[in-house]
Each structure stands twice: as C-alpha cells, then as structure tokens.
C-alpha cells in the first residue's frame, strides 16, 4: 500500500462520504469497516440542504434524486387531535418549496450510492471485516493494527467510527458516552397498510414521546421515528426489537392515526435504539490522526442533522487535504474550519431534545436566530 494512502476507520455515512470526497480530489483511500456488510439499514434518513449539495458536488445528484423523496407539506400536529398545532412548535409547519434540496430516503439506498461511487474509483477501497484496534504514528505516517492482526500503513488515519469510536478512545482516552434515558423507536410501514393513518404526516409531540413520520421510497413507505423518555432500554442498534404492547403503551391516548401506524409497525424490524450523549471536544486531531462524523461530534438526533454534519466534514476534509501537503496541517485546517459549527449543532440538538421532553405544553421552541443549524453554510466554500 502506498504511503500516501489515507486510512479511514469506519464505513458509515461519514466515512464513506469522506472516502469518496478524497477520491474525487485524487487521493487513494482505504476504508476499514468492522462489519461484514456495509450499511445499517432499516430506517429512513433526512438529508439537509448542506448534505444534499455536498453529495451533488460528488456527482451524486441524479442518483440521489432518483432514490429519494422531497418533503411534502407537513405540520407539527397535536398528539391527541391530529390537528396542526398553534404556538411556537406550530411555527414548524412547512411547505415543500421551503426545502427544495432536502432529500428523504432509505438509508440502504444512500449507502448503496456512496459505495458504488467509491467502487467505481477503486473496488478494493472498502475493506470489510476490518476492525481497527490500535495505531502508532511517526514523522512519515501512521500504522494501523486490525483485530485480526493485520497492519496497514498510510499517510493519515481518520476515525469515522461513530459514537463509540475506538480511534477517539485511543487519541483522548475518553470514558463511555452518557445514557440519556431517551429511546428512539424506528420503523417503516408500507403505505399500502398505512394509508388510512397517513392523511397528515409530520411531527407530534406528546407527554412521553414525540413522533415524526415522512414518506420515502417514492412515497411507498412511511418512515417513523419516535423519541420516548423514561424507557428502561440500554441497547443501540438493530437487535433490540419493540413489542406491540410497548408501542401501543407509548402512544396511549394519542390520535387514532398514530395508534393505527403503531399497530402496523413490523415488529421484526422495529428497532429500539437507546440514545447516548457526549460533550463537545475542543480538539479532534493529534498529528496525523483525526476524527470525523459522529466520532468527532455525536449529535443527538433531535434535529436530524448528524449525518449531514458528517457529510459536511467530509467535504471540508477533502478540501483541506488538497490545500495542504502535510497531513497533520491538513487535519488541523479541517478541524479549525469545522469544530465550532459542529459543536454548536451538537449543543443545539441537545437543547431541542429538552424541548421535546418538556412535552406539548412545555418550553418554547428555539428561536431561529439562536440556531446554528439554520445559519447559511456551504462546506464547499467555507473558509479554510
Ligand atoms: P456511524 O453511522 O456510527 O458509522 C460508524 C461506522 O464505523 C460503522 O459502520 C461501524 O461499524 C464502524 N466502526 C465502528 N468501530 C470501528 C472500528 N474500531 N473499526 C472499524 N470500523 C468501525 N442524521 C441526519 O442527518 N438525518 C436524520 O434524519 C437522522 N436521523 C436519525 C435518527 C435516529 C433515530 C438516530 C439515532 C440518528 C439519526 N441521525 C440522522 C444521525 C445519523 O444517523 C448519524 O449522525 C450518522 O449515521 C453518523 O454517521 P457516522 O458515519 O459518523 O457514524
């Protein structure tokens, strides 16, 4: 392997986008992914404008348009009556034209289009069953050790290995993330079944939970994400499934459309995902090793911005590697360009979660001028 290769630990949305962005700027990359298959499937994702435009810049606009849905007119709905809400949460009611570059799609489709584009540059760039366990660095490069004993040498290592990042732990010796006591329930209902309960889509905030639902896969599937507090679940991932009783209990007293949707949730693929939090880090980089995506800034999902931040990171990282010859300098440049925005959105997401937790009669929504997530931003032109 060439000493110029950039090694990326983790083939999630952030790692794959970073790999592709670096390839597009002429760099050789290797993505080391611990699992045997790319892509945590089973749920939809909303890509904010900054993420969509970043992916357009990587040549993915046509495929993104072909595989995703645009937001339809939606509303913040009263959890009991299903009627559009008044008050500050009601200000969230939106129309489709507000979000021309927002895409809503199945995660599996997003992974597929990223992986295909990477493979077209280099079919060996993504290496599966490759768990990073250690690294050393010197003046010339980084040596990464994998769980199976293999080692690889490259110019730099980017830890894109998520909330429980091994690279972050090795760099900064951090403890485990904090449990929030909030659980995300994620499920997909085919529209065929959901039609009677999908007259209005959008978000409802109730006393113990909030629920967002939107259409994906050319309007054929309703993606549902509920955030519930006071649920005693600690697992993350796709292995802990909800029971029907659990779902119906969560939405007891809610509007019949919500109860109908919960009654249709396919239990074998309805994941309960405990949410964990970390404080912002003031540095993501040491020498030739840096962090990107959730590994650098694990954003709670209340704004639906975590993947977008990872995608923005990817574009800025690739620009920094193009601008600076020395990998350590490139990483410092990347960090300086990204840290304040990502950390501000991490804290904003946490605050948004507290507002949802306060329930329908609780705290006012965050005013737009206090939201970094609404500030104009373009990772393609942001100052380096
Ligand atoms: P991850 O997705 O965690 O990927 C890390 C990868 O690294 C994994 O493939 C893992 O297997 C691999 N890995 C881990 N350790 C190692 C190792 N030691 N060696 C090698 N590989 C390793 N964001 C949005 O923008 N829009 C949304 O609508 C949205 N909705 C969300 C809803 C929910 C319920 C949740 C929980 C999150 C949501 N997010 C959303 C956030 C988004 O999913 C994450 O921010 C994003 O997926 C993080 O991507 P990542 O690549 O940084 O990390």
Short mmCIF file of C-alpha atoms and ligand atoms in Angstrom, two decimals:
data_model
loop_
_atom_site.label_atom_id
_atom_site.label_comp_id
_atom_site.label_asym_id
_atom_site.label_seq_id
_atom_site.Cartn_x
_atom_site.Cartn_y
_atom_site.Cartn_z
CA UNK A 1 0.00 0.00 0.00
CA UNK A 2 1.29 3.43 -0.89
CA UNK A 3 2.47 5.65 1.95
CA UNK A 4 0.20 8.35 0.50
CA UNK A 5 -2.97 6.39 1.21
CA UNK A 6 -5.42 7.91 3.65
CA UNK A 7 -6.87 5.31 6.00
CA UNK A 8 -10.42 5.73 7.28
CA UNK A 9 -11.67 3.69 10.24
CA UNK A 10 -15.42 3.13 9.77
CA UNK A 11 -17.62 2.84 6.70
CA UNK A 12 -20.72 4.67 7.94
CA UNK A 13 -22.24 7.60 6.05
CA UNK A 14 -19.45 9.94 7.20
CA UNK A 15 -16.56 7.57 6.44
CA UNK A 16 -17.88 6.62 3.00
CA UNK A 17 -18.54 10.24 2.05
CA UNK A 18 -15.06 11.23 3.21
CA UNK A 19 -13.55 8.39 1.19
CA UNK A 20 -15.42 9.45 -1.93
CA UNK A 21 -14.62 13.16 -1.46
CA UNK A 22 -10.91 12.32 -1.11
CA UNK A 23 -11.02 10.03 -4.16
CA UNK A 24 -12.68 12.77 -6.21
CA UNK A 25 -9.72 15.01 -5.32
CA UNK A 26 -7.25 12.39 -6.47
CA UNK A 27 -6.35 10.66 -3.20
CA UNK A 28 -6.06 6.93 -2.67
CA UNK A 29 -8.10 5.78 0.34
CA UNK A 30 -8.80 2.62 2.28
CA UNK A 31 -11.93 2.34 4.40
CA UNK A 32 -11.60 -0.18 7.22
CA UNK A 33 -15.08 -1.30 8.28
CA UNK A 34 -15.52 -3.73 11.15
CA UNK A 35 -18.74 -5.34 9.93
CA UNK A 36 -19.13 -7.90 7.17
CA UNK A 37 -21.66 -5.70 5.32
CA UNK A 38 -21.85 -2.00 4.61
CA UNK A 39 -24.88 -0.07 5.76
CA UNK A 40 -27.10 -0.08 8.84
CA UNK A 41 -30.45 -0.48 7.15
CA UNK A 42 -34.00 -0.46 8.44
CA UNK A 43 -34.75 3.25 8.60
CA UNK A 44 -35.07 6.40 6.57
CA UNK A 45 -32.94 9.48 6.78
CA UNK A 46 -33.48 13.14 6.00
CA UNK A 47 -30.59 14.88 4.29
CA UNK A 48 -30.45 18.61 4.97
CA UNK A 49 -29.61 21.04 2.19
CA UNK A 50 -25.92 21.22 3.09
CA UNK A 51 -25.63 17.44 2.91
CA UNK A 52 -27.52 17.18 -0.37
CA UNK A 53 -25.45 19.90 -2.03
CA UNK A 54 -22.28 18.22 -0.78
CA UNK A 55 -23.37 14.97 -2.39
CA UNK A 56 -24.27 16.82 -5.62
CA UNK A 57 -20.69 18.12 -5.68
CA UNK A 58 -19.51 14.50 -5.62
CA UNK A 59 -21.56 13.73 -8.74
CA UNK A 60 -24.43 12.01 -6.94
CA UNK A 61 -27.32 14.37 -7.74
CA UNK A 62 -29.03 12.21 -10.34
CA UNK A 63 -28.96 9.07 -8.24
CA UNK A 64 -29.96 10.98 -5.13
CA UNK A 65 -32.94 12.50 -6.95
CA UNK A 66 -33.89 9.10 -8.32
CA UNK A 67 -33.83 7.31 -4.96
CA UNK A 68 -35.23 9.91 -2.61
CA UNK A 69 -38.40 11.79 -1.82
CA UNK A 70 -38.81 15.51 -1.28
CA UNK A 71 -40.55 16.78 1.85
CA UNK A 72 -44.28 17.15 1.32
CA UNK A 73 -46.32 19.79 3.05
CA UNK A 74 -46.30 18.78 6.69
CA UNK A 75 -47.09 20.08 10.10
CA UNK A 76 -46.47 19.88 13.79
CA UNK A 77 -49.61 18.06 14.89
CA UNK A 78 -51.48 17.92 18.16
CA UNK A 79 -50.82 14.42 19.51
CA UNK A 80 -54.45 13.97 20.66
CA UNK A 81 -56.49 15.56 17.87
CA UNK A 82 -54.05 15.25 14.95
CA UNK A 83 -54.79 18.92 14.09
CA UNK A 84 -51.96 21.35 13.21
CA UNK A 85 -50.51 22.93 16.36
CA UNK A 86 -50.53 26.59 17.26
CA UNK A 87 -47.78 28.08 19.43
CA UNK A 88 -44.05 28.07 18.86
CA UNK A 89 -43.84 24.39 17.91
CA UNK A 90 -46.60 25.11 15.39
CA UNK A 91 -44.29 27.54 13.64
CA UNK A 92 -42.57 24.44 12.34
CA UNK A 93 -45.38 23.85 9.85
CA UNK A 94 -43.75 23.82 6.44
CA UNK A 95 -44.41 23.71 2.74
CA UNK A 96 -42.48 21.71 0.19
CA UNK A 97 -40.89 24.71 -1.54
CA UNK A 98 -39.00 25.64 1.66
CA UNK A 99 -36.81 22.59 1.27
CA UNK A 100 -36.02 22.14 -2.41
CA UNK A 101 -32.69 20.43 -1.66
CA UNK A 102 -33.82 18.31 1.25
CA UNK A 103 -33.93 14.57 0.47
CA UNK A 104 -35.65 11.83 2.40
CA UNK A 105 -34.54 8.34 1.61
CA UNK A 106 -33.93 4.83 2.83
CA UNK A 107 -30.51 4.51 4.45
CA UNK A 108 -29.78 1.40 2.41
CA UNK A 109 -30.20 3.44 -0.79
CA UNK A 110 -27.81 6.11 0.48
CA UNK A 111 -25.18 3.51 1.41
CA UNK A 112 -25.57 1.86 -1.98
CA UNK A 113 -24.98 5.02 -3.96
CA UNK A 114 -21.93 6.00 -1.89
CA UNK A 115 -20.39 2.54 -2.08
CA UNK A 116 -21.00 2.23 -5.84
CA UNK A 117 -19.27 5.57 -6.43
CA UNK A 118 -16.27 4.56 -4.30
CA UNK A 119 -16.03 1.16 -6.01
CA UNK A 120 -16.01 2.87 -9.41
CA UNK A 121 -12.74 4.59 -8.38
CA UNK A 122 -11.25 1.54 -6.68
CA UNK A 123 -13.10 -1.72 -5.98
CA UNK A 124 -10.63 -2.54 -3.18
CA UNK A 125 -11.03 0.74 -1.29
CA UNK A 126 -13.60 -0.59 1.19
CA UNK A 127 -12.30 -3.47 3.30
CA UNK A 128 -14.91 -5.30 5.37
CA UNK A 129 -14.27 -7.41 8.49
CA UNK A 130 -11.53 -4.94 9.37
CA UNK A 131 -11.81 -3.68 12.93
CA UNK A 132 -9.27 -1.06 13.92
CA UNK A 133 -7.87 -1.74 17.39
CA UNK A 134 -4.67 0.31 17.59
CA UNK A 135 -2.41 2.71 15.74
CA UNK A 136 1.01 4.30 16.04
CA UNK A 137 2.26 7.38 14.23
CA UNK A 138 5.66 8.83 13.38
CA UNK A 139 7.00 11.63 11.19
CA UNK A 140 6.33 9.69 7.97
CA UNK A 141 2.95 8.12 8.55
CA UNK A 142 0.51 6.05 10.59
CA UNK A 143 0.44 2.28 11.16
CA UNK A 144 -2.96 0.84 11.95
CA UNK A 145 -3.48 -2.55 13.57
CA UNK A 146 -6.64 -4.58 13.00
CA UNK A 147 -8.34 -7.06 15.32
CA UNK A 148 -7.22 -9.99 13.14
CA UNK A 149 -3.55 -8.97 13.49
CA UNK A 150 -3.11 -7.35 10.08
CA UNK A 151 -1.45 -3.95 9.91
CA UNK A 152 -1.65 -1.20 7.29
CA UNK A 153 0.45 1.87 6.69
CA UNK A 154 -0.83 5.21 5.41
CA UNK A 155 -0.22 8.95 5.45
CA UNK A 156 -3.04 9.67 7.89
CA UNK A 157 -5.82 7.95 9.81
CA UNK A 158 -9.32 9.41 10.04
CA UNK A 159 -11.52 7.93 12.78
CA UNK A 160 -15.02 7.79 11.29
CA UNK A 161 -16.01 5.04 13.67
CA UNK A 162 -19.06 6.56 15.29
CA UNK A 163 -20.30 7.29 18.79
CA UNK A 164 -18.15 4.61 20.41
CA UNK A 165 -15.10 5.44 18.32
CA UNK A 166 -12.04 3.34 19.11
CA UNK A 167 -9.86 5.99 17.45
CA UNK A 168 -11.31 8.70 19.72
CA UNK A 169 -10.69 6.48 22.75
CA UNK A 170 -7.09 5.81 21.70
CA UNK A 171 -6.46 9.50 20.96
CA UNK A 172 -8.08 11.06 24.00
CA UNK A 173 -8.71 8.19 26.43
CA UNK A 174 -12.35 9.14 26.91
CA UNK A 175 -14.85 7.21 29.00
CA UNK A 176 -18.04 5.68 27.60
CA UNK A 177 -20.81 8.06 26.43
CA UNK A 178 -23.62 9.03 28.84
CA UNK A 179 -27.01 7.38 28.65
CA UNK A 180 -29.77 9.95 28.10
CA UNK A 181 -32.73 7.78 29.14
CA UNK A 182 -34.29 8.54 25.74
CA UNK A 183 -35.03 5.74 23.32
CA UNK A 184 -35.64 6.07 19.58
CA UNK A 185 -38.19 3.68 18.07
CA UNK A 186 -37.58 3.36 14.33
CA UNK A 187 -39.97 1.60 11.99
CA UNK A 188 -41.12 1.55 8.37
CA UNK A 189 -44.72 0.92 7.35
CA UNK A 190 -45.64 0.22 3.70
CA UNK A 191 -48.10 2.92 2.55
CA UNK A 192 -50.49 0.20 1.40
CA UNK A 193 -51.08 -0.62 5.05
CA UNK A 194 -50.55 2.85 6.46
CA UNK A 195 -52.81 4.75 4.04
CA UNK A 196 -55.79 5.14 6.42
CA UNK A 197 -53.45 6.63 9.06
CA UNK A 198 -51.23 8.75 6.82
CA UNK A 199 -53.67 11.52 5.91
CA UNK A 200 -51.40 14.01 7.68
CA UNK A 201 -47.69 13.47 8.08
CA UNK A 202 -45.29 15.49 10.17
CA UNK A 203 -44.39 15.57 13.82
CA UNK A 204 -46.44 15.18 17.00
CA UNK A 205 -45.14 15.96 20.46
CA UNK A 206 -46.89 14.22 23.35
CA UNK A 207 -46.19 13.99 27.07
CA UNK A 208 -43.85 10.96 26.97
CA UNK A 209 -42.75 10.88 23.35
CA UNK A 210 -42.54 12.67 20.03
CA UNK A 211 -43.20 11.03 16.68
CA UNK A 212 -42.05 12.09 13.19
CA UNK A 213 -43.28 10.38 10.08
CA UNK A 214 -42.50 11.01 6.44
CA UNK A 215 -42.63 9.19 3.13
CA UNK A 216 -39.64 7.51 1.48
CA UNK A 217 -39.05 5.18 -1.49
CA UNK A 218 -41.13 7.15 -3.99
CA UNK A 219 -43.90 7.65 -1.48
CA UNK A 220 -44.44 3.93 -0.89
CA UNK A 221 -43.17 3.65 2.69
CA UNK A 222 -43.86 5.73 5.82
CA UNK A 223 -40.68 6.22 7.86
CA UNK A 224 -41.50 6.62 11.56
CA UNK A 225 -39.18 7.75 14.33
CA UNK A 226 -40.41 8.18 17.87
CA UNK A 227 -38.32 9.52 20.74
CA UNK A 228 -39.54 8.32 24.13
CA UNK A 229 -38.25 9.17 27.58
CA UNK A 230 -38.40 7.16 30.77
CA UNK A 231 -37.90 3.85 28.92
CA UNK A 232 -35.50 1.39 30.53
CA UNK A 233 -33.56 0.20 27.48
CA UNK A 234 -29.78 0.42 27.07
CA UNK A 235 -29.10 -1.26 23.70
CA UNK A 236 -28.28 0.62 20.48
CA UNK A 237 -28.62 -0.88 17.05
CA UNK A 238 -30.96 -3.14 15.17
CA UNK A 239 -31.02 -6.10 17.53
CA UNK A 240 -33.47 -4.91 20.17
CA UNK A 241 -37.00 -5.00 18.74
CA UNK A 242 -40.14 -3.40 20.18
CA UNK A 243 -43.16 -5.36 21.26
CA UNK A 244 -46.62 -4.27 20.10
CA UNK A 245 -47.65 -3.66 23.73
CA UNK A 246 -44.63 -1.38 24.24
CA UNK A 247 -45.51 0.71 21.18
CA UNK A 248 -49.19 0.97 21.99
CA UNK A 249 -48.41 1.89 25.60
CA UNK A 250 -46.13 4.67 24.36
CA UNK A 251 -48.94 6.20 22.32
CA UNK A 252 -51.85 5.53 24.70
CA UNK A 253 -54.31 8.43 24.40
CA UNK A 254 -52.80 9.70 21.09
CA UNK A 255 -54.73 10.36 17.90
CA UNK A 256 -56.05 7.27 16.08
CA UNK A 257 -53.70 7.89 13.12
CA UNK A 258 -50.70 7.37 15.39
CA UNK A 259 -52.19 4.34 17.08
CA UNK A 260 -53.02 2.95 13.63
CA UNK A 261 -49.45 3.41 12.45
CA UNK A 262 -48.06 1.81 15.61
CA UNK A 263 -50.44 -1.13 15.09
CA UNK A 264 -48.94 -1.66 11.61
CA UNK A 265 -45.27 -1.45 12.68
CA UNK A 266 -43.48 -4.63 11.55
CA UNK A 267 -42.08 -5.78 14.89
CA UNK A 268 -39.23 -7.87 13.49
CA UNK A 269 -37.69 -4.69 12.06
CA UNK A 270 -38.86 -2.14 14.64
CA UNK A 271 -35.69 -1.14 16.45
CA UNK A 272 -35.46 0.42 19.91
CA UNK A 273 -32.33 2.48 19.95
CA UNK A 274 -31.11 3.92 23.28
CA UNK A 275 -29.56 7.37 22.82
CA UNK A 276 -26.21 8.32 24.30
CA UNK A 277 -24.56 11.70 24.56
CA UNK A 278 -21.07 13.15 24.78
CA UNK A 279 -19.84 16.68 25.47
CA UNK A 280 -18.17 18.62 22.65
CA UNK A 281 -14.44 18.03 22.21
CA UNK A 282 -12.17 21.05 21.79
CA UNK A 283 -9.79 19.14 19.53
CA UNK A 284 -10.33 16.22 17.16
CA UNK A 285 -6.78 15.87 15.91
CA UNK A 286 -3.37 14.67 17.07
CA UNK A 287 -0.66 14.74 14.44
CA UNK A 288 -1.70 12.55 11.51
CA UNK A 289 -4.80 11.16 13.20
CA UNK A 290 -8.16 12.93 13.33
CA UNK A 291 -11.87 12.31 13.92
CA UNK A 292 -14.83 12.89 11.62
CA UNK A 293 -18.63 12.45 11.82
CA UNK A 294 -20.17 11.05 15.00
CA UNK A 295 -16.72 10.04 16.23
CA UNK A 296 -15.85 13.75 16.48
CA UNK A 297 -19.30 15.13 17.41
CA UNK A 298 -22.00 12.55 18.18
CA UNK A 299 -25.07 14.72 17.73
CA UNK A 300 -28.33 13.59 19.33
CA UNK A 301 -30.90 13.05 16.56
CA UNK A 302 -33.49 15.68 17.53
CA UNK A 303 -32.58 17.96 14.63
CA UNK A 304 -31.91 15.13 12.15
CA UNK A 305 -28.52 16.69 11.47
CA UNK A 306 -25.89 14.11 12.50
CA UNK A 307 -25.28 12.57 9.09
CA UNK A 308 -25.40 16.00 7.45
CA UNK A 309 -22.60 17.18 9.72
CA UNK A 310 -20.53 14.12 8.85
CA UNK A 311 -21.08 14.79 5.14
CA UNK A 312 -20.11 18.45 5.57
CA UNK A 313 -16.98 17.29 7.46
CA UNK A 314 -16.11 15.01 4.56
CA UNK A 315 -16.14 17.82 2.01
CA UNK A 316 -14.06 20.14 4.18
CA UNK A 317 -11.59 17.35 4.99
CA UNK A 318 -11.02 16.63 1.30
CA UNK A 319 -10.56 20.35 0.57
CA UNK A 320 -8.04 20.60 3.43
CA UNK A 321 -6.05 17.63 2.09
CA UNK A 322 -5.99 19.28 -1.30
CA UNK A 323 -4.88 22.64 0.15
CA UNK A 324 -2.14 21.34 2.47
CA UNK A 325 0.59 18.87 1.59
CA UNK A 326 1.42 17.93 5.17
CA UNK A 327 -1.31 15.59 6.55
CA UNK A 328 -1.01 16.98 10.09
CA UNK A 329 -1.50 20.50 8.74
CA UNK A 330 -4.42 19.38 6.61
CA UNK A 331 -6.09 17.84 9.65
CA UNK A 332 -5.58 20.98 11.74
CA UNK A 333 -7.03 23.07 8.90
CA UNK A 334 -10.05 20.77 8.71
CA UNK A 335 -10.59 20.89 12.46
CA UNK A 336 -10.34 24.69 12.62
CA UNK A 337 -12.89 25.02 9.80
CA UNK A 338 -15.39 22.59 11.29
CA UNK A 339 -15.19 22.44 15.07
CA UNK A 340 -17.26 25.47 16.10
CA UNK A 341 -20.17 24.71 13.77
CA UNK A 342 -20.32 21.01 14.66
CA UNK A 343 -20.07 21.65 18.39
CA UNK A 344 -22.74 24.36 18.24
CA UNK A 345 -25.13 21.98 16.47
CA UNK A 346 -24.31 19.25 18.99
CA UNK A 347 -25.45 21.57 21.79
CA UNK A 348 -28.47 22.80 19.78
CA UNK A 349 -29.61 19.19 19.25
CA UNK A 350 -29.35 18.54 22.96
CA UNK A 351 -31.45 21.66 23.65
CA UNK A 352 -34.03 20.57 21.07
CA UNK A 353 -34.31 17.24 22.89
CA UNK A 354 -35.05 19.06 26.15
CA UNK A 355 -37.85 20.97 24.39
CA UNK A 356 -39.41 17.75 23.09
CA UNK A 357 -39.04 16.24 26.55
CA UNK A 358 -40.96 19.18 28.06
CA UNK A 359 -43.95 17.96 26.06
CA UNK A 360 -46.67 19.83 24.16
CA UNK A 361 -47.31 22.38 26.92
CA UNK A 362 -43.66 22.81 27.84
CA UNK A 363 -40.81 25.02 26.77
CA UNK A 364 -40.93 27.28 23.70
CA UNK A 365 -39.09 26.20 20.59
CA UNK A 366 -35.57 27.59 19.94
CA UNK A 367 -35.80 30.90 18.02
CA UNK A 368 -34.31 30.69 14.50
CA UNK A 369 -31.58 33.27 15.25
CA UNK A 370 -30.21 31.02 18.01
CA UNK A 371 -29.91 28.07 15.65
CA UNK A 372 -26.56 27.33 14.03
CA UNK A 373 -28.41 24.60 12.12
CA UNK A 374 -30.32 27.31 10.21
CA UNK A 375 -27.32 29.57 9.56
CA UNK A 376 -26.28 29.77 5.90
CA UNK A 377 -23.37 27.40 5.40
CA UNK A 378 -21.61 25.84 2.44
CA UNK A 379 -18.86 23.27 3.08
CA UNK A 380 -17.63 23.77 -0.50
CA UNK A 381 -16.76 27.41 0.09
CA UNK A 382 -16.40 27.71 3.90
CA UNK A 383 -13.11 29.41 4.79
CA UNK A 384 -10.15 27.08 5.36
P1 LIG B 1 -21.80 5.57 12.23
O1 LIG B 1 -23.03 5.55 11.44
O2 LIG B 1 -21.88 5.17 13.66
O3 LIG B 1 -20.74 4.67 11.47
C1 LIG B 1 -19.57 4.25 12.09
C2 LIG B 1 -19.05 3.04 11.33
O4 LIG B 1 -17.80 2.66 11.90
C3 LIG B 1 -19.96 1.82 11.45
O5 LIG B 1 -20.14 1.26 10.17
C4 LIG B 1 -19.20 0.89 12.38
O6 LIG B 1 -19.46 -0.47 12.12
C5 LIG B 1 -17.78 1.27 12.08
N1 LIG B 1 -16.83 1.03 13.18
C6 LIG B 1 -17.00 1.28 14.49
N2 LIG B 1 -15.89 0.97 15.18
C7 LIG B 1 -14.99 0.52 14.27
C8 LIG B 1 -13.65 0.07 14.37
N3 LIG B 1 -13.00 0.01 15.54
N4 LIG B 1 -13.01 -0.32 13.22
C9 LIG B 1 -13.65 -0.27 12.01
N5 LIG B 1 -14.93 0.13 11.88
C10 LIG B 1 -15.58 0.55 12.99
N6 LIG B 1 -28.89 12.31 10.79
C11 LIG B 1 -29.35 13.05 9.75
O7 LIG B 1 -28.55 13.80 9.13
N7 LIG B 1 -30.65 12.99 9.36
C12 LIG B 1 -31.58 12.20 10.02
O8 LIG B 1 -32.74 12.16 9.63
C13 LIG B 1 -31.13 11.43 11.12
N8 LIG B 1 -32.00 10.67 11.82
C14 LIG B 1 -31.55 9.93 12.88
C15 LIG B 1 -32.47 9.16 13.61
C16 LIG B 1 -32.03 8.40 14.67
C17 LIG B 1 -33.03 7.61 15.47
C18 LIG B 1 -30.65 8.36 15.01
C19 LIG B 1 -30.15 7.51 16.15
C20 LIG B 1 -29.74 9.13 14.30
C21 LIG B 1 -30.18 9.93 13.24
N9 LIG B 1 -29.29 10.72 12.51
C22 LIG B 1 -29.75 11.49 11.48
C23 LIG B 1 -27.87 10.76 12.86
C24 LIG B 1 -27.06 9.92 11.90
O9 LIG B 1 -27.64 8.62 11.77
C25 LIG B 1 -25.63 9.79 12.41
O10 LIG B 1 -25.14 11.04 12.79
C26 LIG B 1 -24.75 9.22 11.30
O11 LIG B 1 -25.25 7.99 10.84
C27 LIG B 1 -23.34 9.04 11.83
O12 LIG B 1 -22.55 8.53 10.80
P2 LIG B 1 -21.05 8.12 11.07
O13 LIG B 1 -20.58 7.53 9.81
O14 LIG B 1 -20.31 9.26 11.69
O15 LIG B 1 -21.12 7.02 12.23
#
